[in-house]
PDB file of C-alpha atoms in Angstrom:
ATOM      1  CA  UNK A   1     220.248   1.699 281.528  1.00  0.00           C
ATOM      2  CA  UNK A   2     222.599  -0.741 280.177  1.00  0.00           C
ATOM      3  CA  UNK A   3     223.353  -3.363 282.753  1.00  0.00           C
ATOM      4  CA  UNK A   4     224.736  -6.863 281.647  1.00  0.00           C
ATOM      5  CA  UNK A   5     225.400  -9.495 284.253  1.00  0.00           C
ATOM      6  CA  UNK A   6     227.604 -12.896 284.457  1.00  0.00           C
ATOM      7  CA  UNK A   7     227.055 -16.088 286.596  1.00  0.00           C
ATOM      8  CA  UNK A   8     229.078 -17.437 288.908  1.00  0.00           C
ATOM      9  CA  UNK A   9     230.920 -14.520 290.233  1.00  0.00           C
ATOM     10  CA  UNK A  10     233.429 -16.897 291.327  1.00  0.00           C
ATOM     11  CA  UNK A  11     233.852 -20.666 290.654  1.00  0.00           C
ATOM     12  CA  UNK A  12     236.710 -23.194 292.084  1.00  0.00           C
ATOM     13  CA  UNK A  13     236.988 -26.459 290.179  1.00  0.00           C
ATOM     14  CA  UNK A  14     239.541 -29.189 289.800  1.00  0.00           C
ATOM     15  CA  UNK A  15     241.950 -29.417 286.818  1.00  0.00           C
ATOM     16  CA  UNK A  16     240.361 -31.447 283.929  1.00  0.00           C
ATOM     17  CA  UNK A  17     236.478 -30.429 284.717  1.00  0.00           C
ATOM     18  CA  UNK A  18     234.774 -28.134 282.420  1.00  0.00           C
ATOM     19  CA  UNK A  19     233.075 -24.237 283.581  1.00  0.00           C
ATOM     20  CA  UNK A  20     230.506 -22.735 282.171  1.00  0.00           C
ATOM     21  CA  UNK A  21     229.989 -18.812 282.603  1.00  0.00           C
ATOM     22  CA  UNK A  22     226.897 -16.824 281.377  1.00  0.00           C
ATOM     23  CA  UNK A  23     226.675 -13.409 280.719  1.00  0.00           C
ATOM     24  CA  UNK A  24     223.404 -11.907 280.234  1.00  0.00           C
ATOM     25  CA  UNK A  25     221.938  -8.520 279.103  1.00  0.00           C
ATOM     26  CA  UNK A  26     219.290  -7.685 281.034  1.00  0.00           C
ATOM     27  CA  UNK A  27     217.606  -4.369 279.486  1.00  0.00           C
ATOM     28  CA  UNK A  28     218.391  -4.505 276.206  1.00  0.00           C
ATOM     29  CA  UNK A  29     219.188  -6.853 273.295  1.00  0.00           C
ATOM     30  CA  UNK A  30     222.680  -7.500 272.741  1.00  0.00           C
ATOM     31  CA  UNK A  31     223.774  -7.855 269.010  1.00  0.00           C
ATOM     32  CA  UNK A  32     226.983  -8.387 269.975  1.00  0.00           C
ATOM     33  CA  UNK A  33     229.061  -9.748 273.151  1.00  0.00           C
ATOM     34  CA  UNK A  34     232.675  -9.648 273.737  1.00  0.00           C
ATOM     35  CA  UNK A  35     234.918 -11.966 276.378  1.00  0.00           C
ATOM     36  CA  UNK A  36     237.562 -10.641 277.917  1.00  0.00           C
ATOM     37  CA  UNK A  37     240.427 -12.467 280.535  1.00  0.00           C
ATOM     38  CA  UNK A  38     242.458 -10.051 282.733  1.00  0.00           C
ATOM     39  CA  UNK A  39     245.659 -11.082 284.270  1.00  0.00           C
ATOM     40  CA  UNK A  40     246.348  -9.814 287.667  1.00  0.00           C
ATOM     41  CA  UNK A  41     247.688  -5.756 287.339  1.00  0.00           C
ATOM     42  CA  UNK A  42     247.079  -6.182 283.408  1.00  0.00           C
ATOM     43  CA  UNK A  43     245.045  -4.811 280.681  1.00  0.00           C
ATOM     44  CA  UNK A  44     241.916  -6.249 279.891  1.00  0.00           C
ATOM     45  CA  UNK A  45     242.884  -9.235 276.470  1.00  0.00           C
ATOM     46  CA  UNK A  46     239.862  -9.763 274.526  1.00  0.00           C
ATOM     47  CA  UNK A  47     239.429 -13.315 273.828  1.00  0.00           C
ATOM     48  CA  UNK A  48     236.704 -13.652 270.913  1.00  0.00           C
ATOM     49  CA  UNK A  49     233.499 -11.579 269.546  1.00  0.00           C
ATOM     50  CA  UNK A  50     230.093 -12.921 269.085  1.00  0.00           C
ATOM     51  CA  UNK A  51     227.451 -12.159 267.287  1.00  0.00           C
ATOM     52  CA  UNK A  52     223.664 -13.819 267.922  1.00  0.00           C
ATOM     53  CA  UNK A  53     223.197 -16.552 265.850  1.00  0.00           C
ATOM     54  CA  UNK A  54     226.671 -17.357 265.066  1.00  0.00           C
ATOM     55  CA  UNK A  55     229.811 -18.368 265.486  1.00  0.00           C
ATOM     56  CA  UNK A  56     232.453 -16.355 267.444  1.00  0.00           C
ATOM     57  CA  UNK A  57     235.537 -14.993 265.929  1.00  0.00           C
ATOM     58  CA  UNK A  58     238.732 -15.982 268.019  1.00  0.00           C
ATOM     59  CA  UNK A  59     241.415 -13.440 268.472  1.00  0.00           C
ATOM     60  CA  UNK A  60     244.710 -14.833 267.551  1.00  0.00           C
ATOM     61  CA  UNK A  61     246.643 -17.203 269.889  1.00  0.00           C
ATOM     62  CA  UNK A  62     242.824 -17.974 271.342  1.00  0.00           C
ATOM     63  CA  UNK A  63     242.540 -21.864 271.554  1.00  0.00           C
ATOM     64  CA  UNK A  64     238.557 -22.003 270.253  1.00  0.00           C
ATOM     65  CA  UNK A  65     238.329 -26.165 271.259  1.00  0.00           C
ATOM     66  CA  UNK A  66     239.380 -24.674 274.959  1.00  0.00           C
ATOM     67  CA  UNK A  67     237.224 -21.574 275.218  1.00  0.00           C
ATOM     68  CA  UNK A  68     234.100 -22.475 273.483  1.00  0.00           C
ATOM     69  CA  UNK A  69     231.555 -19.229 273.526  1.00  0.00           C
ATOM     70  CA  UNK A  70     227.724 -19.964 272.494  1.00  0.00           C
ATOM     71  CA  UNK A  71     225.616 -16.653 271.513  1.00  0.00           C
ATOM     72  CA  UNK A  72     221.997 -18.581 271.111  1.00  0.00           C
ATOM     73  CA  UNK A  73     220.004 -15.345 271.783  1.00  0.00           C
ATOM     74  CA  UNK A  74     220.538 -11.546 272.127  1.00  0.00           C
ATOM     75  CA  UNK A  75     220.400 -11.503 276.163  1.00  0.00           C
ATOM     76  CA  UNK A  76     222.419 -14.614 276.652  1.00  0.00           C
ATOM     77  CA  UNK A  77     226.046 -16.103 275.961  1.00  0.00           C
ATOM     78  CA  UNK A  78     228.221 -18.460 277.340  1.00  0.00           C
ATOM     79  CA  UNK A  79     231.744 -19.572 277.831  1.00  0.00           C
ATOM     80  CA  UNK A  80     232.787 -22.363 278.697  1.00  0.00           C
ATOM     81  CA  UNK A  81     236.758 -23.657 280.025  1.00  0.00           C
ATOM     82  CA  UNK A  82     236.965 -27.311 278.901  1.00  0.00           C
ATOM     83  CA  UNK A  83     239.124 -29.093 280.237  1.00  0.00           C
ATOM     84  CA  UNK A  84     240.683 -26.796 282.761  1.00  0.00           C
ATOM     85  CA  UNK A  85     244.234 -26.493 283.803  1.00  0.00           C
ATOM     86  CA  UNK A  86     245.398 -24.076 286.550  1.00  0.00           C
ATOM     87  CA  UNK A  87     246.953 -21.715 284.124  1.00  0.00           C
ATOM     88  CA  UNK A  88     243.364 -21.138 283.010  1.00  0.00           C
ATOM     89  CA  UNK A  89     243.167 -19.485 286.361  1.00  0.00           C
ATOM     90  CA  UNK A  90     241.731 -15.421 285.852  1.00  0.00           C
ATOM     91  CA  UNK A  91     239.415 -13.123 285.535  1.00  0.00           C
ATOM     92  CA  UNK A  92     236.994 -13.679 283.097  1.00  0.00           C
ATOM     93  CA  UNK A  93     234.619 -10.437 281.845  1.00  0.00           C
ATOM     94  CA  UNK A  94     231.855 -10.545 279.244  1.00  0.00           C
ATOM     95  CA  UNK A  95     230.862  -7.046 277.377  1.00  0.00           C
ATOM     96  CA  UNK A  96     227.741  -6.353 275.147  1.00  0.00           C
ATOM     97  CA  UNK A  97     226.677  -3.752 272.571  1.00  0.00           C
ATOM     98  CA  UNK A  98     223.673  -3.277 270.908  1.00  0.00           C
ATOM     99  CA  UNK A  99     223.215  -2.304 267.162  1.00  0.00           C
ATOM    100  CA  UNK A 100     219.732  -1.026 268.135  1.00  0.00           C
ATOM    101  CA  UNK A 101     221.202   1.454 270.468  1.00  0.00           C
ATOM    102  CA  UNK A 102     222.306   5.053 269.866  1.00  0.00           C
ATOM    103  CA  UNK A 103     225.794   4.202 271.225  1.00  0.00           C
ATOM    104  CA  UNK A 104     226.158   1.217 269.717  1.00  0.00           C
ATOM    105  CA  UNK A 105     229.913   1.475 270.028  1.00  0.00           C
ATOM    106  CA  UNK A 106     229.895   1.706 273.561  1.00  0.00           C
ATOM    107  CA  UNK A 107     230.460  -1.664 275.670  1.00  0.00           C
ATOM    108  CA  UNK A 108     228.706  -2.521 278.477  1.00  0.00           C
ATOM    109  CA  UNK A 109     230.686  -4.725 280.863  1.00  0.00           C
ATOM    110  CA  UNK A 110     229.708  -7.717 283.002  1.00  0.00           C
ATOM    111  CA  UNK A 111     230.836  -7.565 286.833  1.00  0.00           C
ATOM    112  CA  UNK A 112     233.446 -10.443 285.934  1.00  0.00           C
ATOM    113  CA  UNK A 113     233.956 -14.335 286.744  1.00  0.00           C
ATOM    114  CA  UNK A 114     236.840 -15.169 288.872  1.00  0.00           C
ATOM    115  CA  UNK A 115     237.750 -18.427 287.950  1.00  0.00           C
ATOM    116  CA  UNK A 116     240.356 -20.758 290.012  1.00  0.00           C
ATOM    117  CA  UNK A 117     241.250 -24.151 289.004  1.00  0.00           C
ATOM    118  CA  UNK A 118     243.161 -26.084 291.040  1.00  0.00           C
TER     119      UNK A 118
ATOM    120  CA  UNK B   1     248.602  -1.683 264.644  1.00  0.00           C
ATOM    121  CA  UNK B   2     246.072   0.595 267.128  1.00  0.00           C
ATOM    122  CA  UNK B   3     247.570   1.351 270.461  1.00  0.00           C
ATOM    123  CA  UNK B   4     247.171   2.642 273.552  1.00  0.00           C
ATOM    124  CA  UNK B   5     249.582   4.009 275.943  1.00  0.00           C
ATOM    125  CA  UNK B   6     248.654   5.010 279.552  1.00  0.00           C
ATOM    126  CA  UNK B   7     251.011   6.578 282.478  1.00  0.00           C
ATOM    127  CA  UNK B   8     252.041   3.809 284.631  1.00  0.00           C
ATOM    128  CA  UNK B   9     250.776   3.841 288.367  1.00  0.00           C
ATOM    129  CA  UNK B  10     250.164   3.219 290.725  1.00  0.00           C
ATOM    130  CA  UNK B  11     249.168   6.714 291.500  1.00  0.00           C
ATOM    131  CA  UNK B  12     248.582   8.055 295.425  1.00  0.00           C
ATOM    132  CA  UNK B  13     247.058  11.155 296.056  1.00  0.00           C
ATOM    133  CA  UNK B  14     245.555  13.216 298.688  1.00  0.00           C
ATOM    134  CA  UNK B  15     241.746  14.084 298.970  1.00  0.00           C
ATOM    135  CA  UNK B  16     240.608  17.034 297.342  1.00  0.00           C
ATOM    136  CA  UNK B  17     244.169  17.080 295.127  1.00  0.00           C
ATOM    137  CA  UNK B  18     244.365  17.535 291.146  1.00  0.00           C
ATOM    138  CA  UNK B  19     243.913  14.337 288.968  1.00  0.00           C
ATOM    139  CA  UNK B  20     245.431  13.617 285.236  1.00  0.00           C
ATOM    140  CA  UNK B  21     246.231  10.564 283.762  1.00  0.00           C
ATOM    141  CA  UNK B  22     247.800  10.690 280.469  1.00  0.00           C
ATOM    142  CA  UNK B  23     247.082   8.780 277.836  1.00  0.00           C
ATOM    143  CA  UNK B  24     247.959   8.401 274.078  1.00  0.00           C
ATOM    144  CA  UNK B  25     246.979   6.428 271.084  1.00  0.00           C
ATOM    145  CA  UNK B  26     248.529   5.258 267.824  1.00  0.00           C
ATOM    146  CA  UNK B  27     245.033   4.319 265.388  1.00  0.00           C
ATOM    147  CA  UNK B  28     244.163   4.231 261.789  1.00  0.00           C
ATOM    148  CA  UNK B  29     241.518   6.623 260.752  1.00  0.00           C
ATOM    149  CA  UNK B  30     239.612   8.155 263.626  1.00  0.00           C
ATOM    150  CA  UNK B  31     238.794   6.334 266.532  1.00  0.00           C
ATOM    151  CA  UNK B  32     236.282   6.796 269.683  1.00  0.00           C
ATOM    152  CA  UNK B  33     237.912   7.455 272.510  1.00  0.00           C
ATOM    153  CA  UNK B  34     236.846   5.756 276.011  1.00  0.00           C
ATOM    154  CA  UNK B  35     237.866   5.701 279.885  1.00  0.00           C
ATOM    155  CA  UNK B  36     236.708   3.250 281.942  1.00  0.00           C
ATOM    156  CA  UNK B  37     237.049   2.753 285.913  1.00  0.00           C
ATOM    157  CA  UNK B  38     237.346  -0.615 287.417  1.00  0.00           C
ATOM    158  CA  UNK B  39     236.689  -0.640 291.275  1.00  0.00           C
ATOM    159  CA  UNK B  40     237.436  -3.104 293.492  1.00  0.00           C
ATOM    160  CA  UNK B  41     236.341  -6.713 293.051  1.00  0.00           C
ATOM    161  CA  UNK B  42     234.247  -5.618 290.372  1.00  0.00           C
ATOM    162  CA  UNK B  43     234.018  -4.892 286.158  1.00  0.00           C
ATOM    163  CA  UNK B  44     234.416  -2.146 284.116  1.00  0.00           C
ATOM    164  CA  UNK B  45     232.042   0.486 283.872  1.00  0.00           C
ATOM    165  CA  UNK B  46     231.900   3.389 281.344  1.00  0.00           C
ATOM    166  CA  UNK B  47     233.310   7.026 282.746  1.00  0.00           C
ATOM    167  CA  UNK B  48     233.025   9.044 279.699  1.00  0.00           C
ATOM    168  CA  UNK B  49     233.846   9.256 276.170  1.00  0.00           C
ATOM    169  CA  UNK B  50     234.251  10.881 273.179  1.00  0.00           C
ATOM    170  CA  UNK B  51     233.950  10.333 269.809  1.00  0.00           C
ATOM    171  CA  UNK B  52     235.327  12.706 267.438  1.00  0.00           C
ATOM    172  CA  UNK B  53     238.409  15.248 267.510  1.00  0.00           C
ATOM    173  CA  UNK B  54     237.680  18.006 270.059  1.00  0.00           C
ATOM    174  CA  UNK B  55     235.179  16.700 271.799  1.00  0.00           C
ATOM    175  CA  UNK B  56     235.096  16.911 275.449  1.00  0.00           C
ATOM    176  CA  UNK B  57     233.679  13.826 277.329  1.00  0.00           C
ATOM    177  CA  UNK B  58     232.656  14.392 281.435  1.00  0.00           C
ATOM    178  CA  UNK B  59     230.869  12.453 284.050  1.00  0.00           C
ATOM    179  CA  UNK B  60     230.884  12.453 287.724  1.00  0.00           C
ATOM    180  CA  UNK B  61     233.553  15.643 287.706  1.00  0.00           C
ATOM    181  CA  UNK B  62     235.855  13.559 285.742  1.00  0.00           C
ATOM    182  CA  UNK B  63     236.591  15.368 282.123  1.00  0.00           C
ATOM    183  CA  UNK B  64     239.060  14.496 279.090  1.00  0.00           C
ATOM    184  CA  UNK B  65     239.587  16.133 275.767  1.00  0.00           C
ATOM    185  CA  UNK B  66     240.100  14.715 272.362  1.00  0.00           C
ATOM    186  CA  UNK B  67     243.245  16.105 271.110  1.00  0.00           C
ATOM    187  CA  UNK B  68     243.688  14.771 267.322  1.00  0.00           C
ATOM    188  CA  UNK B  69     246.855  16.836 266.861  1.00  0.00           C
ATOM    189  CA  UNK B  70     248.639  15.324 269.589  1.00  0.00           C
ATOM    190  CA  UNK B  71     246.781  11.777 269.590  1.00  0.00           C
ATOM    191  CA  UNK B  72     245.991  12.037 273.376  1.00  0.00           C
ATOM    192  CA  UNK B  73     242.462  11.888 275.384  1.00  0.00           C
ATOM    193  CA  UNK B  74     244.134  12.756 279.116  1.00  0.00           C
ATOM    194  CA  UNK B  75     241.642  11.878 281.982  1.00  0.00           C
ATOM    195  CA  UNK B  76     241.236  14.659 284.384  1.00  0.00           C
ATOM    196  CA  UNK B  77     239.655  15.204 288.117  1.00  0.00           C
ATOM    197  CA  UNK B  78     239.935  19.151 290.118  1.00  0.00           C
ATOM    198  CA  UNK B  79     239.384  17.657 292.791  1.00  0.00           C
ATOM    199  CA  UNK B  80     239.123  13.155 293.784  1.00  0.00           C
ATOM    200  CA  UNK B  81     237.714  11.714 296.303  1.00  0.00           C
ATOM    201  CA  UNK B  82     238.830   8.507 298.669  1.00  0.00           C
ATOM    202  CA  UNK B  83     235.674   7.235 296.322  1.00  0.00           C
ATOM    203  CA  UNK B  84     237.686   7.622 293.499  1.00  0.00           C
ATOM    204  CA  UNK B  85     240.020   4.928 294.305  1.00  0.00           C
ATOM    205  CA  UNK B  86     240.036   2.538 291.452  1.00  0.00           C
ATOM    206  CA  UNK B  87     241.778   1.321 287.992  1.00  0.00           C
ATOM    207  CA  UNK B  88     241.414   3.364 285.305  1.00  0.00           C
ATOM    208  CA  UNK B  89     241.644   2.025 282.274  1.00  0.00           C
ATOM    209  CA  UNK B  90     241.974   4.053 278.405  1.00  0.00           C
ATOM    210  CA  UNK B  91     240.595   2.806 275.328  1.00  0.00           C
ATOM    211  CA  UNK B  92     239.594   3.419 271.847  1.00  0.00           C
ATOM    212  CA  UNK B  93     237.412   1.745 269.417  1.00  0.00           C
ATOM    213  CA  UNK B  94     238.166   0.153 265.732  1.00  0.00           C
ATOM    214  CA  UNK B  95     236.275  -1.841 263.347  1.00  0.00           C
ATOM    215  CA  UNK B  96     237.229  -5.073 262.791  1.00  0.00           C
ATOM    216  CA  UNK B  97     235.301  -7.921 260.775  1.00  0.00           C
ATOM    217  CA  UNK B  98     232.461  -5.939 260.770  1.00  0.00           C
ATOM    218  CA  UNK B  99     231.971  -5.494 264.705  1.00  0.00           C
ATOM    219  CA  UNK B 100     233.705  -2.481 267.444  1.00  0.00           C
ATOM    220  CA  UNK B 101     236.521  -3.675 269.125  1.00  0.00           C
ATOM    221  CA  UNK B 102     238.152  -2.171 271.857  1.00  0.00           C
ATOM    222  CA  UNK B 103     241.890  -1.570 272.248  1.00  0.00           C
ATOM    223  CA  UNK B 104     242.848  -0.926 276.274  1.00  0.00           C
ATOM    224  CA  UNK B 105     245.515   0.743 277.611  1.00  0.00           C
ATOM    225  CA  UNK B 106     247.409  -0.958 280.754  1.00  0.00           C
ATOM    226  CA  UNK B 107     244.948   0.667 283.008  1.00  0.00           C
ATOM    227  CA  UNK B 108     246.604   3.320 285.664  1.00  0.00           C
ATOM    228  CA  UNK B 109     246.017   2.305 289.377  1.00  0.00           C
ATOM    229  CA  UNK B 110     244.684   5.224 291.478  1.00  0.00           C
ATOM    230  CA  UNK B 111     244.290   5.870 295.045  1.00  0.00           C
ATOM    231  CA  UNK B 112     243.283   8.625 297.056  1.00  0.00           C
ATOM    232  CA  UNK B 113     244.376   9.296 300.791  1.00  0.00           C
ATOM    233  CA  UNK B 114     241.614  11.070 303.208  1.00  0.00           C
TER     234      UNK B 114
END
């Protein structure tokens, strides 16, 4: 299997705190993880790519002080919404691949974070 | 740059009725080709793919077909299931700075009436 999980499912906090989500891999090392946010009845935007070890590359218009993504290991990385406003409000989704796999193309995605900030 | 257009939804059918969603894609070189399904309250998951021009990609009765010529990978069902309600979603895959991206289409809302 390929199953990759995120923590909170769902978080409420008050504008100006920070959030930090995880996503983890849990059967198999991820070389690579992906965030995505998903406006409500929209496509899936991907937000930046890491790779373990260092730092993530920010798609464009992708504020990288605001969403700051840590990739310390290859089951674990984190994003986290400083400072958050409400318009940060969304669905937040984490994806993994693995080098060391025979599809390493293929994504595996994370059940999502809903985040509301009010 | 790399595309990728989907029919727009939402789309209702029956139980037990005929399934396609079309989609296309504009991409340099040649891409894999993905669907995904999003259910309710939850993430993506993988439905099938394909990687190279004529390749057929199935899973769970759900089959689509690799058509270089006319740059299109439609998603197809004989026969869904109220179980089959859920957003599906097209992609494909490019290299950029060294790591797979994925390009989605808008994702095609389906439900299915018992």
């Amino acid at each position: 299997g390929a199953v990759v999980s995120q923590h909170p499912s769902r978080v409420i906090c008050k504008s100006g705190t920070s959030v930090k989500i995880e996503c983890r891999s849990l059967d198999f090392q991820a070389t690579t993880m992906f965030w995505y946010r998903q406006f409500p009845k929209q496509s899936l935007m991907l937000m930046a790519t890491s790779n373990e070890g260092s730092k993530a590359t920010y798609e464009q218009g992708v504020e990288k002080d605001k969403f700051l993504i840590n990739h310390a290991s290859l089951t674990l990385s984190t994003l986290t919404v400083t400072s958050a406003h409400p318009e940060d409000s969304s669905f937040y989704i984490c994806s993994a691949s693995s080098l060391h796999r025979q599809d390493q193309e293929t994504q595996y995605f994370g059940p999502g974070t809903r985040l509301l900030v009010l | 740059g790399d595309s990728v257009t989907q029919m727009e939804g939402p789309v209702t059918l029956s139980e037990e009725a005929f399934l396609t969603i079309n989609c296309t894609y504009t991409a340099t070189g040649y891409p894999s080709l993905f669907w995904y399904v999003q259910y309710p309250g939850e993430g993506l998951q993988l439905l099938l793919k394909a990687t190279k021009a004529d390749d057929k990609g199935s899973n769970k009765g759900f089959e689509a077909t690799y058509r270089k010529e006319t740059t299109s990978f439609h998603l197809e069902k004989g026969s869904v299931q109220v179980s089959d309600s859920a957003v599906y979603f097209c992609a494909l895959s490019k290299t950029q700075g060294g790591s797979e991206k994925l390009v989605f289409g808008k994702g095609t809302k389906l439900t299915v009436n018992p």
